[in-house]
Amino acid sequence: MIRARSGYPAAVTTTLRADPVALTTAFRDARCLPRLRAWLREHVGEAESCGDAELVCTELVTNAVEHARGPRSVELAVSEDRVRVAVTDGSPERDPVAGRSRFEGEHRGRGLTLVAALSEWTVRVARRSKTVEATVLTPD
């Protein structure tokens, strides 16, 4: 069983920049995603244990960047046997649906299908925001 190294639960929250172009660039370059990955590895342990959580985090943040308005934030939390990824955006009216994309092409529209395969996920809608939360079990 994986245990959070610094005791659990451990959590980190990052507010993402509102400009979609800057946000996409920041997420894909050497700033945001590597910091989230490093945090996961620090608190979960082995890189192999983080793979599914990293992929789920990447997909949910990418969806928020491409399909929703700001402000956006991502929260990662580690407990004894799971990682929780919660991405909040400012588009409560846009309900995420697995297998549907506004972009055409064979390499698009699979993010939530992957999220569904790797985690238990839910959507919570508030008056001015939406949070997509996914829980990924860590290997024993």
mmCIF file of C-alpha atoms in Angstrom:
data_model
loop_
_atom_site.group_PDB
_atom_site.id
_atom_site.type_symbol
_atom_site.label_atom_id
_atom_site.label_comp_id
_atom_site.label_asym_id
_atom_site.label_seq_id
_atom_site.Cartn_x
_atom_site.Cartn_y
_atom_site.Cartn_z
ATOM 1 C CA MET A 1 0.000 0.000 0.000
ATOM 2 C CA ILE A 2 1.275 3.487 -0.866
ATOM 3 C CA ARG A 3 1.388 6.008 1.958
ATOM 4 C CA ALA A 4 1.865 9.723 1.599
ATOM 5 C CA ARG A 5 5.457 10.336 2.650
ATOM 6 C CA SER A 6 4.781 13.394 4.777
ATOM 7 C CA GLY A 7 1.689 11.897 6.377
ATOM 8 C CA TYR A 8 -1.736 11.936 4.856
ATOM 9 C CA PRO A 9 -3.775 13.601 3.712
ATOM 10 C CA ALA A 10 -1.369 15.869 1.875
ATOM 11 C CA ALA A 11 -2.657 18.409 -0.634
ATOM 12 C CA VAL A 12 -1.538 21.120 -3.021
ATOM 13 C CA THR A 13 -3.652 23.662 -4.900
ATOM 14 C CA THR A 14 -2.449 25.655 -7.902
ATOM 15 C CA THR A 15 -4.363 28.512 -9.487
ATOM 16 C CA LEU A 16 -3.916 28.440 -13.238
ATOM 17 C CA ARG A 17 -3.509 31.567 -15.332
ATOM 18 C CA ALA A 18 -6.687 32.827 -16.992
ATOM 19 C CA ASP A 19 -5.290 33.372 -20.499
ATOM 20 C CA PRO A 20 -5.841 30.078 -22.384
ATOM 21 C CA VAL A 21 -2.767 30.515 -24.606
ATOM 22 C CA ALA A 22 -0.509 31.337 -21.668
ATOM 23 C CA LEU A 23 -2.119 28.612 -19.583
ATOM 24 C CA THR A 24 -1.663 25.964 -22.259
ATOM 25 C CA THR A 25 1.959 26.981 -22.702
ATOM 26 C CA ALA A 26 2.607 27.086 -18.953
ATOM 27 C CA PHE A 27 0.989 23.706 -18.426
ATOM 28 C CA ARG A 28 2.988 22.035 -21.180
ATOM 29 C CA ASP A 29 6.348 23.655 -20.518
ATOM 30 C CA ALA A 30 8.708 23.361 -17.590
ATOM 31 C CA ARG A 31 6.468 25.053 -15.017
ATOM 32 C CA CYS A 32 3.061 23.723 -14.049
ATOM 33 C CA LEU A 33 2.886 20.052 -15.034
ATOM 34 C CA PRO A 34 6.396 19.128 -13.882
ATOM 35 C CA ARG A 35 5.703 20.805 -10.520
ATOM 36 C CA LEU A 36 2.502 18.798 -10.118
ATOM 37 C CA ARG A 37 4.317 15.598 -11.127
ATOM 38 C CA ALA A 38 7.150 16.316 -8.704
ATOM 39 C CA TRP A 39 4.631 16.954 -5.936
ATOM 40 C CA LEU A 40 2.879 13.656 -6.674
ATOM 41 C CA ARG A 41 6.156 11.730 -6.630
ATOM 42 C CA GLU A 42 7.210 13.407 -3.401
ATOM 43 C CA HIS A 43 3.957 12.512 -1.657
ATOM 44 C CA VAL A 44 3.081 9.201 -3.300
ATOM 45 C CA GLY A 45 6.509 7.728 -3.884
ATOM 46 C CA GLU A 46 7.521 5.716 -6.919
ATOM 47 C CA ALA A 47 7.037 7.221 -10.374
ATOM 48 C CA GLU A 48 5.167 4.083 -11.483
ATOM 49 C CA SER A 49 2.560 4.714 -8.794
ATOM 50 C CA CYS A 50 1.934 8.221 -10.114
ATOM 51 C CA GLY A 51 1.401 7.443 -13.796
ATOM 52 C CA ASP A 52 -2.385 7.144 -13.782
ATOM 53 C CA ALA A 53 -2.793 10.180 -11.519
ATOM 54 C CA GLU A 54 -0.471 12.224 -13.759
ATOM 55 C CA LEU A 55 -2.453 11.266 -16.855
ATOM 56 C CA VAL A 56 -5.800 12.043 -15.200
ATOM 57 C CA CYS A 57 -4.467 15.409 -14.009
ATOM 58 C CA THR A 58 -3.142 16.233 -17.488
ATOM 59 C CA GLU A 59 -6.445 15.359 -19.164
ATOM 60 C CA LEU A 60 -8.618 17.303 -16.718
ATOM 61 C CA VAL A 61 -6.445 20.422 -16.856
ATOM 62 C CA THR A 62 -6.268 20.257 -20.656
ATOM 63 C CA ASN A 63 -10.077 20.068 -20.794
ATOM 64 C CA ALA A 64 -10.389 23.100 -18.531
ATOM 65 C CA VAL A 65 -7.943 25.013 -20.732
ATOM 66 C CA GLU A 66 -9.596 24.102 -24.019
ATOM 67 C CA HIS A 67 -13.283 24.042 -23.114
ATOM 68 C CA ALA A 68 -13.896 26.356 -20.161
ATOM 69 C CA ARG A 69 -13.485 29.922 -18.984
ATOM 70 C CA GLY A 70 -11.338 30.991 -16.082
ATOM 71 C CA PRO A 71 -10.583 31.231 -13.330
ATOM 72 C CA ARG A 72 -9.172 27.731 -13.187
ATOM 73 C CA SER A 73 -7.438 25.816 -10.422
ATOM 74 C CA VAL A 74 -6.168 22.311 -9.812
ATOM 75 C CA GLU A 75 -5.955 20.553 -6.468
ATOM 76 C CA LEU A 76 -4.114 17.301 -5.810
ATOM 77 C CA ALA A 77 -4.611 15.416 -2.556
ATOM 78 C CA VAL A 78 -2.973 12.179 -1.457
ATOM 79 C CA SER A 79 -4.353 9.801 1.127
ATOM 80 C CA GLU A 80 -3.337 6.299 2.120
ATOM 81 C CA ASP A 81 -4.349 4.506 -1.080
ATOM 82 C CA ARG A 82 -5.562 7.141 -3.529
ATOM 83 C CA VAL A 83 -4.879 10.420 -5.263
ATOM 84 C CA ARG A 84 -7.680 12.939 -5.727
ATOM 85 C CA VAL A 85 -7.455 15.377 -8.632
ATOM 86 C CA ALA A 86 -9.939 18.264 -8.661
ATOM 87 C CA VAL A 87 -9.962 20.819 -11.481
ATOM 88 C CA THR A 88 -12.256 23.814 -11.100
ATOM 89 C CA ASP A 89 -13.168 26.233 -13.882
ATOM 90 C CA GLY A 90 -15.522 29.135 -14.459
ATOM 91 C CA SER A 91 -17.905 27.395 -16.885
ATOM 92 C CA PRO A 92 -20.696 25.733 -14.899
ATOM 93 C CA GLU A 93 -22.867 25.484 -18.015
ATOM 94 C CA ARG A 94 -20.407 23.218 -19.876
ATOM 95 C CA ASP A 95 -21.025 19.661 -18.731
ATOM 96 C CA PRO A 96 -18.103 17.369 -19.590
ATOM 97 C CA VAL A 97 -19.085 14.201 -21.438
ATOM 98 C CA ALA A 98 -16.695 11.331 -22.174
ATOM 99 C CA GLY A 99 -16.144 10.679 -25.871
ATOM 100 C CA ARG A 100 -17.392 14.065 -27.071
ATOM 101 C CA SER A 101 -15.140 16.853 -28.321
ATOM 102 C CA ARG A 102 -15.730 20.125 -30.085
ATOM 103 C CA PHE A 103 -12.552 19.450 -32.066
ATOM 104 C CA GLU A 104 -12.534 17.161 -35.075
ATOM 105 C CA GLY A 105 -9.824 14.590 -35.697
ATOM 106 C CA GLU A 106 -8.823 11.107 -34.708
ATOM 107 C CA HIS A 107 -6.532 12.268 -31.897
ATOM 108 C CA ARG A 108 -9.135 14.335 -30.063
ATOM 109 C CA GLY A 109 -11.994 13.627 -27.699
ATOM 110 C CA ARG A 110 -10.480 10.754 -25.724
ATOM 111 C CA GLY A 111 -9.476 12.559 -22.534
ATOM 112 C CA LEU A 112 -12.546 11.857 -20.425
ATOM 113 C CA THR A 113 -12.698 8.300 -21.752
ATOM 114 C CA LEU A 114 -9.185 7.831 -20.326
ATOM 115 C CA VAL A 115 -10.199 9.565 -17.099
ATOM 116 C CA ALA A 116 -13.199 7.216 -16.784
ATOM 117 C CA ALA A 117 -10.999 4.161 -17.387
ATOM 118 C CA LEU A 118 -8.394 5.185 -14.794
ATOM 119 C CA SER A 119 -10.511 6.728 -12.049
ATOM 120 C CA GLU A 120 -13.864 7.296 -10.445
ATOM 121 C CA TRP A 121 -14.908 10.790 -11.514
ATOM 122 C CA THR A 122 -17.717 13.200 -10.779
ATOM 123 C CA VAL A 123 -18.771 16.718 -11.707
ATOM 124 C CA ARG A 124 -19.980 19.243 -9.127
ATOM 125 C CA VAL A 125 -21.661 22.356 -10.473
ATOM 126 C CA ALA A 126 -21.975 25.565 -8.470
ATOM 127 C CA ARG A 127 -23.470 28.889 -9.453
ATOM 128 C CA ARG A 128 -20.286 30.267 -11.046
ATOM 129 C CA SER A 129 -18.004 27.277 -11.323
ATOM 130 C CA LYS A 130 -17.696 23.599 -12.049
ATOM 131 C CA THR A 131 -15.328 21.092 -10.456
ATOM 132 C CA VAL A 132 -14.375 17.839 -12.135
ATOM 133 C CA GLU A 133 -12.996 15.521 -9.480
ATOM 134 C CA ALA A 134 -11.304 12.196 -10.121
ATOM 135 C CA THR A 135 -10.053 9.652 -7.600
ATOM 136 C CA VAL A 136 -7.244 7.367 -8.719
ATOM 137 C CA LEU A 137 -6.373 4.333 -6.606
ATOM 138 C CA THR A 138 -2.648 3.782 -6.130
ATOM 139 C CA PRO A 139 -1.239 0.285 -6.594
ATOM 140 C CA ASP A 140 -0.563 -1.875 -3.528
#
